[in-house]
Amino acid sequence: MTHLRVLPSQASGEMLVDTLRRTTRAFTFAELASMSSARKARTAIGHGEAVRILPDAYVADVHQRSFEARVDAALLWAGVTGTLSGPAAMHVWGFLAEPPSVVDLVVPHPMHHQTPEWLRIRRISWQPPLSRIGGKTLVGPAHAVVLGYGLLPGGQRAAAVHKAISTHLVSARSLLDALEAVPRVPARRELAQRLTDAETGAETDLEERGPRRVFNTGEFARLVRQHHVMANNRSYRLDMFDPATLTDVELDADELHSTPLQRQRDMRRDADLALVGIQTIRLSHRDVTERPEWCRALVRGVLVARATR
């Protein structure tokens, strides 16, 4: 969906190319002509100062590879029915740190135009919830995740989902509801499993992987996932807890436990738990992903030793 937009003002004596370079938005030829004249617009295009990246959508030469410029050009070109979707919408919502190389649009009707490699279009026969952010029309946050998840590289998927949930713009339940309602979702089964894990408290891919792939044998069945305890007047959530031996097994994702401040927080937490008799075992991302049998042997040995005592 496009909206009426105010054109940038042009200072007295300023060349059209300078005006264009001050903004990352796209312009139709008519808009370029209204900012200067049709002759000057054609001159800027002929000199490569205004670059056509989609039919009747021009951007400044310096911005032709910009994510912002491409998104604006795509929405301008698609018209009132085009909506930003997929990883591009996830980035605008703040769920992806880096903008994707491909801009995804959903439209309600077929578009048979040849598109550049950076633009991907999906036709939908249903109406997603829409939002407006920074002049961009995009699908709502839950639908952005559902439509974008399967288009992300495998290594980015878990972090994107957990980031989305951590913003409180969506929840695992709202994502599951959106997933159920949307047809033809890439990687549907994988996303459903990830959201089911998140609904039970998993906040990182490591917390998903540990119980399902490492500690998934009968001897660890008694471990309670995502257990909350009070220690030293503070509430703590334990990744995997053995009540019989008062043992906490923590699966430490690198992004949450690598800085000095995070390590200091972990030490304070472990000390508080020790006050109530709970011993903490910390396993790193590398431990869980590269040597699962070592992890099982370590935890098994600690549980046996503490049970004996």
Short mmCIF file of C-alpha atoms in Angstrom, two decimals:
data_model
loop_
_atom_site.label_atom_id
_atom_site.label_comp_id
_atom_site.label_asym_id
_atom_site.label_seq_id
_atom_site.Cartn_x
_atom_site.Cartn_y
_atom_site.Cartn_z
CA MET A 1 0.00 0.00 0.00
CA THR A 2 1.41 3.39 -0.97
CA HIS A 3 0.45 6.73 0.53
CA LEU A 4 0.71 10.29 -0.67
CA ARG A 5 4.21 11.48 0.13
CA VAL A 6 5.69 14.93 0.37
CA LEU A 7 8.56 15.45 -2.05
CA PRO A 8 11.86 16.71 -0.63
CA SER A 9 12.36 20.43 -0.95
CA GLN A 10 15.06 21.61 -3.34
CA ALA A 11 17.26 24.47 -2.21
CA SER A 12 17.73 27.40 -4.53
CA GLY A 13 20.35 26.54 -7.13
CA GLU A 14 20.65 22.92 -5.93
CA MET A 15 21.07 20.30 -8.62
CA LEU A 16 18.55 17.47 -8.82
CA VAL A 17 21.22 14.84 -8.12
CA ASP A 18 22.10 16.54 -4.83
CA THR A 19 18.46 16.57 -3.79
CA LEU A 20 18.12 12.87 -4.58
CA ARG A 21 21.24 11.95 -2.64
CA ARG A 22 19.81 13.53 0.52
CA THR A 23 17.13 10.82 0.76
CA THR A 24 17.04 7.05 0.34
CA ARG A 25 13.53 6.99 -1.12
CA ALA A 26 12.48 6.21 -4.69
CA PHE A 27 10.75 8.52 -7.17
CA THR A 28 8.61 8.17 -10.26
CA PHE A 29 9.63 10.12 -13.35
CA ALA A 30 6.70 12.47 -12.76
CA GLU A 31 8.00 13.20 -9.26
CA LEU A 32 11.50 13.87 -10.57
CA ALA A 33 10.07 16.25 -13.16
CA SER A 34 7.95 18.07 -10.57
CA MET A 35 11.04 18.61 -8.40
CA SER A 36 12.95 20.24 -11.26
CA SER A 37 11.74 19.78 -14.85
CA ALA A 38 11.24 16.94 -17.28
CA ARG A 39 14.41 17.97 -19.13
CA LYS A 40 16.53 17.98 -15.97
CA ALA A 41 15.03 14.66 -14.91
CA ARG A 42 15.96 13.07 -18.23
CA THR A 43 19.45 14.58 -17.96
CA ALA A 44 19.94 13.10 -14.47
CA ILE A 45 18.81 9.71 -15.73
CA GLY A 46 21.01 9.95 -18.83
CA HIS A 47 24.06 10.79 -16.70
CA GLY A 48 23.38 7.89 -14.35
CA GLU A 49 22.70 10.20 -11.40
CA ALA A 50 19.13 8.90 -11.08
CA VAL A 51 19.06 5.12 -11.56
CA ARG A 52 15.99 3.14 -12.60
CA ILE A 53 15.87 0.02 -10.42
CA LEU A 54 12.25 -0.91 -11.20
CA PRO A 55 9.77 0.31 -13.81
CA ASP A 56 9.17 4.02 -13.15
CA ALA A 57 11.07 3.84 -9.84
CA TYR A 58 14.31 5.86 -9.68
CA VAL A 59 16.81 6.32 -6.86
CA ALA A 60 19.99 8.32 -6.47
CA ASP A 61 23.03 6.59 -7.93
CA VAL A 62 24.69 6.30 -4.52
CA HIS A 63 21.64 4.54 -3.02
CA GLN A 64 20.87 1.99 -5.74
CA ARG A 65 22.00 -0.95 -3.57
CA SER A 66 20.48 0.42 -0.37
CA PHE A 67 17.94 -1.76 1.44
CA GLU A 68 15.86 1.31 2.28
CA ALA A 69 15.85 2.53 -1.32
CA ARG A 70 14.98 -0.88 -2.69
CA VAL A 71 12.11 -1.35 -0.25
CA ASP A 72 10.68 2.06 -1.12
CA ALA A 73 11.07 1.39 -4.84
CA ALA A 74 9.40 -2.03 -4.54
CA LEU A 75 6.40 -0.61 -2.66
CA LEU A 76 6.17 2.31 -5.08
CA TRP A 77 6.26 -0.02 -8.09
CA ALA A 78 3.83 -2.62 -6.68
CA GLY A 79 1.23 0.04 -5.95
CA VAL A 80 -1.50 0.11 -3.33
CA THR A 81 -1.70 -3.66 -2.96
CA GLY A 82 1.99 -4.39 -2.35
CA THR A 83 3.06 -5.21 1.21
CA LEU A 84 6.53 -5.79 2.62
CA SER A 85 6.92 -9.33 3.94
CA GLY A 86 9.37 -12.08 4.85
CA PRO A 87 12.88 -11.36 6.16
CA ALA A 88 12.63 -7.74 4.96
CA ALA A 89 9.61 -7.17 7.20
CA MET A 90 11.37 -9.03 10.04
CA HIS A 91 14.27 -6.58 9.74
CA VAL A 92 11.96 -3.56 9.86
CA TRP A 93 10.28 -5.01 12.97
CA GLY A 94 13.73 -5.38 14.57
CA PHE A 95 13.89 -9.18 14.57
CA LEU A 96 16.92 -9.31 12.24
CA ALA A 97 19.98 -7.16 12.90
CA GLU A 98 21.15 -7.07 9.29
CA PRO A 99 18.91 -6.24 6.32
CA PRO A 100 18.42 -9.19 3.95
CA SER A 101 19.75 -9.11 0.41
CA VAL A 102 16.30 -9.91 -1.01
CA VAL A 103 13.19 -7.77 -0.55
CA ASP A 104 9.98 -9.80 -0.23
CA LEU A 105 6.57 -8.49 -1.21
CA VAL A 106 3.17 -10.12 -0.96
CA VAL A 107 0.46 -9.07 -3.42
CA PRO A 108 -3.15 -10.22 -3.93
CA HIS A 109 -2.88 -10.63 -7.70
CA PRO A 110 -0.38 -12.16 -10.15
CA MET A 111 2.53 -9.99 -11.27
CA HIS A 112 4.19 -11.30 -14.40
CA HIS A 113 6.80 -8.56 -14.76
CA GLN A 114 10.42 -9.60 -14.80
CA THR A 115 11.98 -8.61 -11.48
CA PRO A 116 15.60 -8.11 -10.42
CA GLU A 117 17.32 -10.75 -8.31
CA TRP A 118 16.93 -8.66 -5.17
CA LEU A 119 13.11 -8.69 -5.35
CA ARG A 120 10.88 -11.70 -4.60
CA ILE A 121 7.09 -11.59 -4.96
CA ARG A 122 4.53 -13.97 -3.51
CA ARG A 123 0.88 -13.90 -4.47
CA ILE A 124 -1.56 -14.49 -1.61
CA SER A 125 -5.32 -14.92 -1.71
CA TRP A 126 -5.85 -13.91 1.91
CA GLN A 127 -5.43 -10.60 3.72
CA PRO A 128 -2.64 -10.39 6.32
CA PRO A 129 -2.74 -7.83 9.12
CA LEU A 130 -0.90 -4.70 8.02
CA SER A 131 1.20 -2.14 9.87
CA ARG A 132 2.89 1.10 8.92
CA ILE A 133 6.45 1.81 10.10
CA GLY A 134 8.68 4.63 8.84
CA GLY A 135 6.63 5.12 5.69
CA LYS A 136 6.66 1.39 4.88
CA THR A 137 3.57 -0.82 4.68
CA LEU A 138 4.38 -4.29 5.99
CA VAL A 139 2.72 -7.37 7.36
CA GLY A 140 2.19 -7.57 11.12
CA PRO A 141 4.98 -8.92 13.33
CA ALA A 142 3.62 -12.45 13.72
CA HIS A 143 3.03 -12.86 9.99
CA ALA A 144 6.46 -11.40 9.24
CA VAL A 145 8.03 -14.23 11.25
CA VAL A 146 5.78 -16.94 9.83
CA LEU A 147 6.31 -15.83 6.21
CA GLY A 148 10.01 -15.06 6.64
CA TYR A 149 11.29 -17.89 8.82
CA GLY A 150 11.72 -20.50 6.08
CA LEU A 151 13.40 -17.97 3.78
CA LEU A 152 16.23 -17.33 6.25
CA PRO A 153 19.49 -19.31 6.23
CA GLY A 154 19.27 -22.18 8.69
CA GLY A 155 21.79 -20.64 11.05
CA GLN A 156 19.73 -17.47 11.49
CA ARG A 157 16.31 -18.95 12.11
CA ALA A 158 16.43 -19.73 15.82
CA ALA A 159 17.94 -16.38 16.80
CA ALA A 160 15.35 -14.50 14.74
CA VAL A 161 12.44 -16.29 16.42
CA HIS A 162 13.81 -15.81 19.92
CA LYS A 163 14.62 -12.16 19.19
CA ALA A 164 11.05 -11.60 18.00
CA ILE A 165 9.62 -13.14 21.17
CA SER A 166 12.01 -11.17 23.39
CA THR A 167 10.65 -7.88 22.00
CA HIS A 168 7.17 -8.82 23.30
CA LEU A 169 5.69 -7.77 19.96
CA VAL A 170 4.80 -11.44 19.53
CA SER A 171 4.60 -14.50 21.74
CA ALA A 172 5.13 -18.16 21.00
CA ARG A 173 1.36 -18.62 21.18
CA SER A 174 0.55 -15.75 18.79
CA LEU A 175 3.12 -17.12 16.34
CA LEU A 176 1.62 -20.61 16.56
CA ASP A 177 -1.83 -19.14 15.90
CA ALA A 178 -0.53 -17.23 12.87
CA LEU A 179 1.26 -20.33 11.62
CA GLU A 180 -1.95 -22.35 11.80
CA ALA A 181 -3.85 -19.69 9.85
CA VAL A 182 -1.33 -19.13 7.04
CA PRO A 183 -1.23 -21.59 4.11
CA ARG A 184 1.96 -22.66 2.35
CA VAL A 185 4.56 -21.77 4.96
CA PRO A 186 8.20 -22.74 4.17
CA ALA A 187 9.73 -24.95 6.90
CA ARG A 188 6.37 -25.16 8.69
CA ARG A 189 7.19 -28.27 10.73
CA GLU A 190 10.54 -26.92 11.89
CA LEU A 191 9.00 -23.60 12.91
CA ALA A 192 6.14 -25.34 14.75
CA GLN A 193 8.63 -27.40 16.78
CA ARG A 194 10.69 -24.31 17.56
CA LEU A 195 7.63 -22.40 18.73
CA THR A 196 6.45 -25.34 20.83
CA ASP A 197 9.84 -25.36 22.56
CA ALA A 198 9.64 -21.59 23.04
CA GLU A 199 6.20 -21.90 24.59
CA THR A 200 7.66 -24.20 27.24
CA GLY A 201 10.36 -21.65 28.02
CA ALA A 202 13.28 -22.20 25.61
CA GLU A 203 14.88 -18.84 24.84
CA THR A 204 17.81 -19.93 22.64
CA ASP A 205 18.52 -22.62 20.08
CA LEU A 206 20.81 -24.25 22.65
CA GLU A 207 17.95 -24.64 25.10
CA GLU A 208 16.01 -26.35 22.32
CA ARG A 209 18.88 -28.60 21.25
CA GLY A 210 19.95 -29.79 24.72
CA PRO A 211 16.77 -31.56 25.87
CA ARG A 212 15.84 -32.85 22.40
CA ARG A 213 19.21 -34.03 21.07
CA VAL A 214 21.62 -34.42 23.99
CA PHE A 215 19.68 -35.15 27.17
CA ASN A 216 16.91 -37.08 25.47
CA THR A 217 17.62 -40.51 26.97
CA GLY A 218 15.73 -42.18 29.78
CA GLU A 219 18.33 -41.51 32.44
CA PHE A 220 17.72 -37.75 32.10
CA ALA A 221 13.93 -37.93 31.91
CA ARG A 222 13.61 -36.74 35.50
CA LEU A 223 15.21 -33.37 34.68
CA VAL A 224 12.63 -30.60 34.87
CA ARG A 225 12.87 -28.07 32.04
CA GLN A 226 12.58 -24.33 32.65
CA HIS A 227 12.07 -24.67 36.40
CA HIS A 228 11.69 -21.50 38.51
CA VAL A 229 13.22 -21.24 41.99
CA MET A 230 13.70 -18.50 44.59
CA ALA A 231 17.21 -17.97 45.98
CA ASN A 232 18.47 -15.04 48.06
CA ASN A 233 15.13 -13.26 47.42
CA ARG A 234 15.59 -13.49 43.67
CA SER A 235 13.71 -15.56 41.09
CA TYR A 236 15.75 -17.71 38.71
CA ARG A 237 14.77 -19.90 35.79
CA LEU A 238 16.80 -23.11 35.54
CA ASP A 239 17.29 -24.70 32.11
CA MET A 240 17.21 -28.29 33.41
CA PHE A 241 16.79 -29.08 37.11
CA ASP A 242 17.14 -32.34 39.00
CA PRO A 243 15.10 -32.00 42.23
CA ALA A 244 16.48 -35.24 43.68
CA THR A 245 20.07 -33.98 43.79
CA LEU A 246 19.43 -30.20 43.64
CA THR A 247 21.45 -29.90 40.42
CA ASP A 248 20.97 -27.22 37.76
CA VAL A 249 22.22 -27.85 34.21
CA GLU A 250 22.62 -24.58 32.28
CA LEU A 251 23.02 -24.45 28.49
CA ASP A 252 24.94 -21.24 27.85
CA ALA A 253 24.38 -19.67 24.44
CA ASP A 254 27.42 -17.61 23.42
CA GLU A 255 25.40 -14.45 22.76
CA LEU A 256 24.05 -14.41 26.34
CA HIS A 257 27.09 -15.41 28.37
CA SER A 258 30.22 -14.00 26.71
CA THR A 259 30.66 -10.45 28.01
CA PRO A 260 32.25 -9.57 31.38
CA LEU A 261 28.92 -8.19 32.63
CA GLN A 262 27.10 -11.38 31.63
CA ARG A 263 29.74 -13.56 33.28
CA GLN A 264 29.49 -11.49 36.47
CA ARG A 265 25.72 -11.97 36.41
CA ASP A 266 26.20 -15.74 36.01
CA MET A 267 28.59 -15.90 38.99
CA ARG A 268 26.15 -14.01 41.19
CA ARG A 269 23.36 -16.32 40.10
CA ASP A 270 25.39 -19.46 40.81
CA ALA A 271 26.31 -18.13 44.26
CA ASP A 272 22.67 -17.40 45.12
CA LEU A 273 21.66 -20.90 44.05
CA ALA A 274 24.49 -22.40 46.12
CA LEU A 275 23.00 -20.72 49.20
CA VAL A 276 19.97 -23.00 48.87
CA GLY A 277 22.06 -26.07 48.01
CA ILE A 278 21.72 -26.03 44.23
CA GLN A 279 24.88 -26.80 42.26
CA THR A 280 25.13 -25.42 38.74
CA ILE A 281 26.75 -27.17 35.78
CA ARG A 282 27.37 -24.89 32.81
CA LEU A 283 27.71 -26.29 29.29
CA SER A 284 28.78 -24.05 26.42
CA HIS A 285 27.38 -23.93 22.91
CA ARG A 286 30.46 -25.75 21.65
CA ASP A 287 30.11 -28.46 24.30
CA VAL A 288 26.48 -29.18 23.41
CA THR A 289 26.89 -29.04 19.64
CA GLU A 290 30.29 -30.72 19.22
CA ARG A 291 30.62 -33.22 22.05
CA PRO A 292 27.20 -34.33 23.29
CA GLU A 293 28.48 -37.62 24.74
CA TRP A 294 30.96 -35.69 26.91
CA CYS A 295 28.07 -33.52 28.14
CA ARG A 296 26.02 -36.59 29.02
CA ALA A 297 28.94 -38.20 30.84
CA LEU A 298 29.66 -35.04 32.84
CA VAL A 299 26.08 -34.52 33.95
CA ARG A 300 25.65 -38.23 34.64
CA GLY A 301 28.73 -38.22 36.87
CA VAL A 302 27.63 -35.17 38.84
CA LEU A 303 24.13 -36.54 39.39
CA VAL A 304 25.53 -39.88 40.61
CA ALA A 305 28.05 -38.17 42.91
CA ARG A 306 25.45 -35.86 44.45
CA ALA A 307 22.94 -38.70 44.86
CA THR A 308 25.56 -40.75 46.68
CA ARG A 309 26.21 -37.93 49.10
#
